[in-house]
Structure formats: structure tokens, C-alpha cells
Short mmCIF file of C-alpha atoms in Angstrom, two decimals:
data_model
loop_
_atom_site.label_atom_id
_atom_site.label_comp_id
_atom_site.label_asym_id
_atom_site.label_seq_id
_atom_site.Cartn_x
_atom_site.Cartn_y
_atom_site.Cartn_z
CA UNK A 4 -65.56 17.18 -83.92
CA UNK A 5 -62.36 15.66 -83.45
CA UNK A 6 -59.28 17.64 -81.97
CA UNK A 7 -57.38 17.21 -84.78
CA UNK A 8 -60.75 17.97 -87.33
CA UNK A 9 -60.86 21.04 -84.86
CA UNK A 10 -57.11 21.96 -85.59
CA UNK A 11 -57.10 21.35 -89.42
CA UNK A 12 -60.78 23.84 -89.35
CA UNK A 13 -58.33 26.36 -87.47
CA UNK A 14 -55.36 26.77 -89.41
CA UNK A 15 -57.56 26.58 -93.01
CA UNK A 16 -60.01 29.96 -91.34
CA UNK A 17 -56.64 32.08 -90.06
CA UNK A 18 -55.15 31.67 -93.99
CA UNK A 19 -57.69 30.84 -96.32
CA UNK A 20 -57.97 29.06 -99.12
CA UNK A 21 -54.01 29.64 -99.88
CA UNK A 22 -53.54 26.93 -97.69
CA UNK A 23 -55.81 24.53 -98.60
CA UNK A 24 -54.66 25.38 -102.43
CA UNK A 25 -50.49 25.26 -101.70
CA UNK A 26 -51.14 22.17 -99.55
CA UNK A 27 -53.39 19.43 -101.62
CA UNK A 28 -50.88 17.75 -102.88
CA UNK A 29 -48.11 18.08 -100.64
CA UNK A 30 -47.65 17.08 -96.52
CA UNK A 31 -51.03 17.78 -94.88
CA UNK A 32 -50.95 20.13 -91.63
CA UNK A 33 -53.53 17.37 -90.18
CA UNK A 34 -50.65 14.76 -90.50
CA UNK A 35 -47.99 16.62 -88.71
CA UNK A 36 -49.83 16.62 -86.30
CA UNK A 37 -50.91 13.51 -86.04
CA UNK A 38 -46.99 12.73 -86.36
CA UNK A 39 -45.89 15.06 -83.50
CA UNK A 40 -48.56 13.78 -81.13
CA UNK A 41 -47.32 9.95 -81.74
CA UNK A 42 -43.96 10.73 -81.26
CA UNK A 43 -44.46 11.86 -77.80
CA UNK A 44 -47.04 8.68 -76.97
CA UNK A 45 -43.94 6.64 -78.77
CA UNK A 46 -41.39 8.27 -76.41
CA UNK A 47 -43.20 8.94 -73.03
CA UNK A 48 -41.29 8.05 -69.81
CA UNK A 49 -43.11 6.79 -66.62
CA UNK A 50 -41.95 9.59 -63.76
CA UNK A 51 -45.18 8.35 -61.82
CA UNK A 52 -48.23 6.31 -61.64
CA UNK A 53 -50.14 9.37 -63.24
CA UNK A 54 -47.21 11.27 -65.21
CA UNK A 55 -44.98 10.58 -67.83
CA UNK A 56 -42.74 13.17 -69.30
CA UNK A 57 -42.28 13.68 -73.22
CA UNK A 58 -40.23 15.18 -75.71
CA UNK A 59 -40.30 19.13 -76.32
CA UNK A 60 -37.89 19.18 -78.78
CA UNK A 61 -39.46 18.41 -82.57
CA UNK A 62 -37.33 18.96 -85.71
CA UNK A 63 -40.07 18.50 -88.73
CA UNK A 64 -37.82 17.41 -91.59
CA UNK A 65 -39.88 17.57 -95.37
CA UNK A 66 -38.51 17.64 -98.55
CA UNK A 67 -37.47 21.24 -100.37
CA UNK A 68 -41.06 21.54 -101.91
CA UNK A 69 -43.02 21.17 -99.65
CA UNK A 70 -40.80 22.99 -96.98
CA UNK A 71 -41.01 26.34 -99.81
CA UNK A 72 -44.93 25.82 -99.28
CA UNK A 73 -44.58 25.91 -96.07
CA UNK A 74 -42.45 29.09 -95.46
CA UNK A 75 -45.48 31.56 -95.59
CA UNK A 76 -47.52 30.02 -92.90
CA UNK A 77 -44.80 28.24 -90.86
CA UNK A 78 -45.19 30.84 -87.91
CA UNK A 79 -49.45 30.19 -87.86
CA UNK A 80 -48.33 26.25 -88.44
CA UNK A 81 -45.54 26.45 -85.60
CA UNK A 82 -47.97 28.07 -83.31
CA UNK A 83 -51.48 25.80 -83.47
CA UNK A 84 -49.47 22.53 -83.73
CA UNK A 85 -48.10 23.90 -80.11
CA UNK A 86 -51.31 24.33 -78.61
CA UNK A 87 -52.45 21.11 -79.94
CA UNK A 88 -49.17 19.09 -78.53
CA UNK A 89 -49.96 20.50 -75.69
CA UNK A 90 -53.87 19.64 -75.68
CA UNK A 91 -52.85 16.36 -76.20
CA UNK A 92 -50.22 16.15 -73.42
CA UNK A 93 -52.83 17.65 -70.71
CA UNK A 94 -55.78 14.79 -72.25
CA UNK A 95 -52.55 12.25 -71.11
CA UNK A 96 -51.02 13.35 -68.41
CA UNK A 97 -47.67 14.14 -70.06
CA UNK A 98 -45.64 16.37 -69.00
CA UNK A 99 -42.63 18.42 -70.65
CA UNK A 100 -39.09 19.05 -69.22
CA UNK A 101 -39.21 22.35 -70.82
CA UNK A 102 -40.86 24.68 -73.61
CA UNK A 103 -42.28 22.83 -76.48
CA UNK A 104 -40.17 24.17 -79.98
CA UNK A 105 -41.40 23.30 -83.64
CA UNK A 106 -38.59 23.05 -86.04
CA UNK A 107 -39.47 22.59 -89.90
CA UNK A 108 -36.16 21.51 -92.07
CA UNK A 109 -35.25 20.41 -95.15
CA UNK A 110 -34.03 17.12 -96.12
CA UNK A 111 -32.47 15.85 -99.00
CA UNK A 112 -33.87 12.20 -98.90
CA UNK A 113 -37.64 13.22 -98.64
CA UNK A 114 -39.57 13.65 -101.46
CA UNK A 115 -42.90 15.66 -102.19
CA UNK A 116 -45.70 14.49 -99.22
CA UNK A 117 -43.45 12.41 -97.20
CA UNK A 118 -41.91 13.92 -93.69
CA UNK A 119 -40.35 12.58 -90.35
CA UNK A 120 -39.76 14.32 -87.41
CA UNK A 121 -37.00 14.29 -84.82
CA UNK A 122 -37.66 14.80 -81.04
CA UNK A 123 -35.74 14.76 -77.39
CA UNK A 124 -36.49 15.98 -74.12
CA UNK A 125 -34.17 19.27 -73.53
CA UNK A 126 -35.08 20.41 -70.00
CA UNK A 127 -35.18 23.84 -69.37
CA UNK A 128 -32.09 25.76 -67.58
CA UNK A 129 -31.70 28.15 -65.40
CA UNK A 130 -29.03 29.90 -64.02
CA UNK A 131 -27.88 33.38 -61.68
CA UNK A 132 -24.81 34.73 -63.62
CA UNK A 133 -25.34 38.07 -66.10
CA UNK A 134 -24.32 38.76 -69.47
CA UNK A 135 -21.41 40.11 -68.33
CA UNK A 136 -19.98 37.69 -66.20
CA UNK A 137 -20.70 35.28 -69.03
CA UNK A 138 -18.88 37.42 -71.34
CA UNK A 139 -16.07 37.64 -69.52
CA UNK A 140 -15.51 34.19 -68.21
CA UNK A 141 -12.53 32.31 -68.81
CA UNK A 142 -14.71 28.90 -68.86
CA UNK A 143 -17.66 28.33 -69.37
CA UNK A 144 -20.24 25.75 -69.04
CA UNK A 145 -22.83 25.16 -71.62
CA UNK A 146 -26.54 23.71 -71.09
CA UNK A 147 -28.82 22.85 -73.33
CA UNK A 148 -28.12 26.07 -74.74
CA UNK A 149 -27.79 28.57 -72.55
CA UNK A 150 -24.23 29.29 -70.74
CA UNK A 151 -22.75 29.51 -67.59
CA UNK A 152 -19.30 30.80 -66.30
CA UNK A 153 -16.86 28.28 -64.51
CA UNK A 154 -15.24 30.48 -62.13
CA UNK A 155 -13.79 29.76 -58.20
CA UNK A 156 -15.32 28.44 -56.24
CA UNK A 157 -17.51 26.54 -58.81
CA UNK A 158 -20.73 25.72 -59.84
CA UNK A 159 -23.62 23.62 -57.60
CA UNK A 160 -26.02 22.00 -60.92
CA UNK A 161 -29.17 20.56 -59.49
CA UNK A 162 -33.14 20.85 -59.76
CA UNK A 163 -33.90 22.15 -56.83
CA UNK A 164 -33.50 25.29 -56.49
CA UNK A 165 -30.52 25.67 -54.21
CA UNK A 166 -28.40 25.04 -57.21
CA UNK A 167 -26.86 27.42 -59.21
CA UNK A 168 -27.52 25.95 -62.32
CA UNK A 169 -30.97 24.07 -62.11
CA UNK A 170 -31.99 21.85 -64.74
CA UNK A 171 -35.80 20.64 -65.00
CA UNK A 172 -35.01 17.36 -65.86
CA UNK A 173 -36.50 14.36 -63.56
CA UNK A 174 -33.17 12.71 -63.71
CA UNK A 175 -31.40 15.33 -61.90
CA UNK A 176 -31.14 15.13 -58.16
CA UNK A 177 -31.51 18.42 -56.39
CA UNK A 178 -27.96 18.83 -56.19
CA UNK A 179 -26.71 16.44 -58.63
CA UNK A 180 -23.32 17.25 -59.37
CA UNK A 181 -20.22 20.15 -58.40
CA UNK A 182 -17.98 22.00 -60.54
CA UNK A 183 -14.81 23.23 -58.76
CA UNK A 184 -12.77 25.86 -60.34
CA UNK A 185 -9.23 26.71 -58.53
CA UNK A 186 -8.27 29.93 -58.12
CA UNK A 187 -5.23 30.95 -60.19
CA UNK A 188 -3.60 31.73 -63.29
CA UNK A 189 -3.38 28.04 -64.09
CA UNK A 190 -6.62 26.96 -62.78
CA UNK A 191 -7.59 23.37 -62.37
CA UNK A 192 -11.13 22.10 -63.10
CA UNK A 193 -13.10 19.23 -61.81
CA UNK A 194 -16.66 18.35 -61.18
CA UNK A 195 -17.74 15.47 -58.31
CA UNK A 196 -21.19 13.97 -57.33
CA UNK A 197 -22.91 15.04 -55.26
CA UNK A 198 -24.79 11.34 -53.69
CA UNK A 199 -27.00 11.83 -56.73
CA UNK A 200 -29.43 9.15 -57.74
CA UNK A 201 -28.43 8.51 -61.63
CA UNK A 202 -24.70 9.31 -61.16
CA UNK A 203 -23.03 10.98 -63.30
CA UNK A 204 -21.08 10.14 -66.71
CA UNK A 205 -18.01 12.66 -68.09
CA UNK A 206 -16.81 12.10 -71.26
CA UNK A 207 -18.76 8.51 -71.99
CA UNK A 208 -17.41 7.21 -68.93
CA UNK A 209 -18.85 6.39 -65.13
CA UNK A 210 -17.42 8.03 -62.52
CA UNK A 211 -17.73 10.33 -59.07
CA UNK A 212 -14.77 12.77 -59.71
CA UNK A 213 -12.43 13.52 -62.36
CA UNK A 214 -10.36 16.80 -63.51
CA UNK A 215 -12.20 18.47 -67.15
CA UNK A 216 -11.30 19.99 -69.52
CA UNK A 217 -12.01 21.61 -72.87
CA UNK A 218 -14.91 20.60 -74.49
CA UNK A 219 -15.47 17.55 -71.64
CA UNK A 220 -18.90 16.34 -71.71
CA UNK A 221 -20.80 16.05 -68.77
CA UNK A 222 -23.87 13.99 -68.40
CA UNK A 223 -26.57 14.10 -65.57
CA UNK A 224 -30.00 12.29 -66.44
CA UNK A 225 -30.80 12.82 -69.98
CA UNK A 226 -29.51 16.12 -69.83
CA UNK A 227 -25.80 16.62 -71.30
CA UNK A 228 -23.57 19.75 -70.34
CA UNK A 229 -20.35 20.80 -72.26
CA UNK A 230 -17.44 22.56 -71.06
CA UNK A 231 -15.75 25.19 -72.32
CA UNK A 232 -12.21 27.10 -72.15
CA UNK A 233 -11.39 29.95 -73.31
CA UNK A 234 -7.52 30.64 -71.69
CA UNK A 235 -5.37 28.15 -73.04
CA UNK A 236 -3.47 28.24 -69.42
CA UNK A 237 -6.56 26.83 -67.71
CA UNK A 238 -5.57 23.35 -66.99
CA UNK A 239 -6.96 19.62 -65.49
#
């Protein structure tokens, strides 16, 4: 029995015949599983001779009718789809940059039985700041849904354990960039490259050192970071 057949059989066992009846004329879970695997195959990025990075954040878009039919089973189905993808990644020597997530969404332009998948590689991000430090910060750095306080003297961003904020992105150097925050009521925030391999882009421009402000976007590797200034008296 193939991997996809085992996947379909396991789903049917979990939710009995109700699943098969609900999906008889709609999108089939095995089709979604196969499409997710193809999405990985088509977007694999070579890291080394025997390692390739693939997306880990997936959005499955369906018609509202199919989404409504899926709703009672989406948790169990999502868990099995993740397991199936992880098994596929193991056999293909793929690596995910972070946890695998699969969300189901409605799309107005899709009819019953049709679906599409959007994906992206979203690196896992870790930092040492406490919830209280984040809440009290006058400026923040948002990275892949996580928030980190920008306060004097600043933050080093990189892939290595010595960085203040660690990003599991193969395109990010161990110490990639540093955000420098001056003390005082009118603090200036700057970002500078630390001699990284791939450099950085700030608001679409490749630079090595520049001031940033509220809304500035800094891209390193495949990861985009956004600066949020809470108090208006912080200058650039």
C-alpha cells in the first residue's frame, strides 16, 4: 500500500464513513496530501549535496462549500497531513526551517471540488526577552509572528546561539545584523550588517548601515523583519 493510500485509509478509520460521505463529490484529502508534497518538491532549495529546504507554512484554499464540509474534520485531517509531509520530507532529504503548519481557508473564486495551495518557508525564531519586556518596550522587532524589544544597546540577529534573536534560516549568518538603539528620550535606531554572507535589504534597498523607523522592513536571507516604534518621540 502506498503512502498516500495509507494516509487515506487512516483518515477514514479515524472519522468513519461520515468522512467518505461528506467528501464524495468534493475535494478529496488524498488530493490535498499529494498537492502538498508536490508543493515541497517544486519549491525545494538546495542547501548542500544531500539537504534541501522546503516550505513549512501552507495555506489550502477551498470553496466555501468544501471548507464547510471539512470543518468537522479539519483538526484530525491537518494533523495527518503534517505527518504525511514529514514522512515525505524524510524520504527526500528535505528540511523544514521551522514547525510545519497547514491552514484551511475559503476562496470566493473556487468552485466545489477545486483547491489551491500557497506556501512559504517561515523560519523558527527564538529570543530571550520576557513577556513583560516585550509589553513595556518602546520599540519592537517583529519576526515571523514573534516580537522582540528594541532597547539600548540593541540586538544582534543571526542563526548562531550567540545571537540575541536566533532565526533558523539557512540564508542567515551566525551573526548577521545588529540593531543599535541609542539611550535617551529621542533614541535613534540603526541597523548594520555584521559582515554577513548574503547581506541585508532595508525597505527594498541593499545597504550595510542605515537608520530605521516605524514600519521599516529589514530582509536577511528568506526572512523579513519589521520595526515597530511605539512612542512617536523615537527618531531615526
